[in-house]
JSON list of C-alpha atoms in Angstrom, two decimals:
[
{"chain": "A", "resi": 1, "resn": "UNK", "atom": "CA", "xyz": [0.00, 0.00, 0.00]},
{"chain": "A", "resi": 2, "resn": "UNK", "atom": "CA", "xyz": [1.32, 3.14, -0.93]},
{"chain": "A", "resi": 3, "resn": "UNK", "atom": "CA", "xyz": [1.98, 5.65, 2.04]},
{"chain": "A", "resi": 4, "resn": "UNK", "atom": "CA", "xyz": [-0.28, 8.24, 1.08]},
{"chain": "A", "resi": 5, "resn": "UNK", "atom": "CA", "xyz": [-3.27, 5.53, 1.30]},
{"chain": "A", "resi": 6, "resn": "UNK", "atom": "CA", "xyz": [-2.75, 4.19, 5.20]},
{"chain": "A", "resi": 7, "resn": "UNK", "atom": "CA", "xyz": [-2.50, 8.10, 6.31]},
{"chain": "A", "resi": 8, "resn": "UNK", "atom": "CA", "xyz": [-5.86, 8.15, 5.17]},
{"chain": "A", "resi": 9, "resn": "UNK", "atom": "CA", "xyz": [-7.19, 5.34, 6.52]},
{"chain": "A", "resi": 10, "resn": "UNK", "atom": "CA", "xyz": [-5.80, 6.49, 9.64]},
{"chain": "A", "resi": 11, "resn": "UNK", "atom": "CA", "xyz": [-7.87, 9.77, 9.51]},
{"chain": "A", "resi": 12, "resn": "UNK", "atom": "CA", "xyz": [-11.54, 10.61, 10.30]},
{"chain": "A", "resi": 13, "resn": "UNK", "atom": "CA", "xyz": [-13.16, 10.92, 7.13]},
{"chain": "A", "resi": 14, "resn": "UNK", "atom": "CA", "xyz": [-15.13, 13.90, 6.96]},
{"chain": "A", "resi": 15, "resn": "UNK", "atom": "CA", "xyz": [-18.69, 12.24, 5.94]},
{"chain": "A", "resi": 16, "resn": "UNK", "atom": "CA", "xyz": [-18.19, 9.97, 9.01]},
{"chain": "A", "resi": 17, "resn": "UNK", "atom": "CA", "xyz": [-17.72, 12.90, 10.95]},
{"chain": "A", "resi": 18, "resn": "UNK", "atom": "CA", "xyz": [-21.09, 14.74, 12.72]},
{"chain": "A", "resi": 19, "resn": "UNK", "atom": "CA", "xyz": [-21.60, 18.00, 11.23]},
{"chain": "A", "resi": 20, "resn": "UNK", "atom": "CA", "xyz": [-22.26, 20.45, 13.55]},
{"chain": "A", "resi": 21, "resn": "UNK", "atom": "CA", "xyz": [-24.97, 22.26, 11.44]},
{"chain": "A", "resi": 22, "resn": "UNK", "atom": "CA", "xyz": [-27.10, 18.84, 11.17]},
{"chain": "A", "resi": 23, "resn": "UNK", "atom": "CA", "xyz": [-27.95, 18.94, 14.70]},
{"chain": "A", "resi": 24, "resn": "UNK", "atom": "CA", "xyz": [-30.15, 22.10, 14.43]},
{"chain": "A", "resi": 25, "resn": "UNK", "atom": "CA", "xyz": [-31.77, 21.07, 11.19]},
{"chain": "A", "resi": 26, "resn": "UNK", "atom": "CA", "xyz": [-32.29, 17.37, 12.96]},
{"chain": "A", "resi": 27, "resn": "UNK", "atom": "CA", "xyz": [-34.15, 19.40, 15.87]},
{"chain": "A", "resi": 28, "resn": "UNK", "atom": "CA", "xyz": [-35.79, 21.89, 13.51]},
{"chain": "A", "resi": 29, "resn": "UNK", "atom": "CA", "xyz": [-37.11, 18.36, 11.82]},
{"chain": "A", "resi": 30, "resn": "UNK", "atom": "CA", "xyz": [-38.26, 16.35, 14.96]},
{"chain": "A", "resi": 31, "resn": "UNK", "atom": "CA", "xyz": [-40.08, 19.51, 15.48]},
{"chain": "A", "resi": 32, "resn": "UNK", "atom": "CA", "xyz": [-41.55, 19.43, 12.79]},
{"chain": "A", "resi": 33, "resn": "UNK", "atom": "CA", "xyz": [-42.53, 16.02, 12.64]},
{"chain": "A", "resi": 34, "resn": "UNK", "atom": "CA", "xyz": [-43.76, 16.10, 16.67]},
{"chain": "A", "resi": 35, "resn": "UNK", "atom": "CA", "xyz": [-45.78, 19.33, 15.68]},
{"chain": "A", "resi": 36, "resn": "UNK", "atom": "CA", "xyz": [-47.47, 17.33, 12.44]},
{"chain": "A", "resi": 37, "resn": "UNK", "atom": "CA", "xyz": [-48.31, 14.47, 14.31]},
{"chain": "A", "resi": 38, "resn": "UNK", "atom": "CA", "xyz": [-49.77, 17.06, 17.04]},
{"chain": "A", "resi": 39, "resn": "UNK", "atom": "CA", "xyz": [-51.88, 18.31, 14.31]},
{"chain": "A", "resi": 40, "resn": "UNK", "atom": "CA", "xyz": [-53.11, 15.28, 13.22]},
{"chain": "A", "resi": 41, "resn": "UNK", "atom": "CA", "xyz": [-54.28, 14.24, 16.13]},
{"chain": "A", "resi": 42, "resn": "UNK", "atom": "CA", "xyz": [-56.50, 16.60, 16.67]},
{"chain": "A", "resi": 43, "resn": "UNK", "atom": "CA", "xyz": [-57.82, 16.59, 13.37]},
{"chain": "A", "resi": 44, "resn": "UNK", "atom": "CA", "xyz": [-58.84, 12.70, 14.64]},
{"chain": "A", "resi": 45, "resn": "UNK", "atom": "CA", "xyz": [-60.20, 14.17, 18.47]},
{"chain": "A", "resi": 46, "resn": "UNK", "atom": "CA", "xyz": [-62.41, 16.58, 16.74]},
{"chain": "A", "resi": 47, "resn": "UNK", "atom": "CA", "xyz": [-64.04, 14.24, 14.29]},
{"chain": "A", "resi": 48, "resn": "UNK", "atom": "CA", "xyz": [-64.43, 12.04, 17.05]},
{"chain": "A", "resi": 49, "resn": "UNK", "atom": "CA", "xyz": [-65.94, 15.03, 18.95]},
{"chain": "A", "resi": 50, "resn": "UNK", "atom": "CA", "xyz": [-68.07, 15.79, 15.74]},
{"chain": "A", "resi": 51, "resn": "UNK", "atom": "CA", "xyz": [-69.19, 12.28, 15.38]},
{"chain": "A", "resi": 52, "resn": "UNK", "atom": "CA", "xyz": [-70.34, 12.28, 19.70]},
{"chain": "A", "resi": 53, "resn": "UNK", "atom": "CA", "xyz": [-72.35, 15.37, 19.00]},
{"chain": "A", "resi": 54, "resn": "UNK", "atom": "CA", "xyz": [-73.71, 13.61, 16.14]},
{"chain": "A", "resi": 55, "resn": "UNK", "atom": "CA", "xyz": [-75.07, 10.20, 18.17]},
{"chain": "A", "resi": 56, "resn": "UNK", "atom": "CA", "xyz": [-76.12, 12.54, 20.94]},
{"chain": "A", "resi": 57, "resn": "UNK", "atom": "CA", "xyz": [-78.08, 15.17, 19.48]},
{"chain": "A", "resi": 58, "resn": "UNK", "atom": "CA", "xyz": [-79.58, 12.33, 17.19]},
{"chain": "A", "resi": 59, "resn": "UNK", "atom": "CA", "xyz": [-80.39, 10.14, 20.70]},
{"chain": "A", "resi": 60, "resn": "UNK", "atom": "CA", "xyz": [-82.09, 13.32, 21.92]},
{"chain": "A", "resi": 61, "resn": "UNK", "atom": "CA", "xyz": [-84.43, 13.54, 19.35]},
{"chain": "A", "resi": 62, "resn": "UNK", "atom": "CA", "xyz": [-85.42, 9.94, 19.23]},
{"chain": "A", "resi": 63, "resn": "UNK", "atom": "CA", "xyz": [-86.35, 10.34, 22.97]},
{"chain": "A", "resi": 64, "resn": "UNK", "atom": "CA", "xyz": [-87.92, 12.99, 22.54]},
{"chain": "A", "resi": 65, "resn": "UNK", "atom": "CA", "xyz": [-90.59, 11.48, 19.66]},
{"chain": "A", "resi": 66, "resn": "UNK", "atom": "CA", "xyz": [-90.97, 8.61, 21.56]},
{"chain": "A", "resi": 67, "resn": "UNK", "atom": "CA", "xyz": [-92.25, 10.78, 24.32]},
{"chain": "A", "resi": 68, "resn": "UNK", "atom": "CA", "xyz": [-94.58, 12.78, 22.04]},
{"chain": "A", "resi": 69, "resn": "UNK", "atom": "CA", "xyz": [-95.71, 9.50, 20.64]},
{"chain": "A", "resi": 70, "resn": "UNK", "atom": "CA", "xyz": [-96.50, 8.22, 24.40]},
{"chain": "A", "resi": 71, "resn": "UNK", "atom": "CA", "xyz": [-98.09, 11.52, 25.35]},
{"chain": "A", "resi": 72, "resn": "UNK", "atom": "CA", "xyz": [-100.28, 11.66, 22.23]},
{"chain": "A", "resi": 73, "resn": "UNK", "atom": "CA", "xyz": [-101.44, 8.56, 22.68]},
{"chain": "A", "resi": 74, "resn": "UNK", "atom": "CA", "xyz": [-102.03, 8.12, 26.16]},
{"chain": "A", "resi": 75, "resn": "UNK", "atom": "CA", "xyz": [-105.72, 6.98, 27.24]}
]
């Protein structure tokens, strides 16, 4: 092997090496990604909430003409 090869080898290679601007940018992206997964769960809670309203409201109502029914047709 020629001399100029095994000083090499015995040298940290630069793409092995962290970069010291990748840590920011490695935040920035967990960020990111933390705040998009933030978002999309609560897109899911309020169609959840949505759909609760929904049964409720819907629940309500069918009480509600089953007592009319009774009442109306109470002897």
């Amino acid at each position: 092997m020629p001399p100029e090869q095994r000083e090499s080898d015995t040298e940290p290679r630069l793409d092995s090496e962290p970069r010291l601007d990748a840590e920011p940018r490695l935040d920035a992206e967990r960020d990111l990604d933390s705040e998009r997964r933030r978002l999309v769960e609560e897109k899911k809670n309020e169609r959840y909430v949505w759909w609760y309203l929904a049964y409720f409201l819907f629940g309500i109502h069918l009480v509600a003409f089953v007592m009319i029914y009774a009442v109306m047709h109470a002897k």
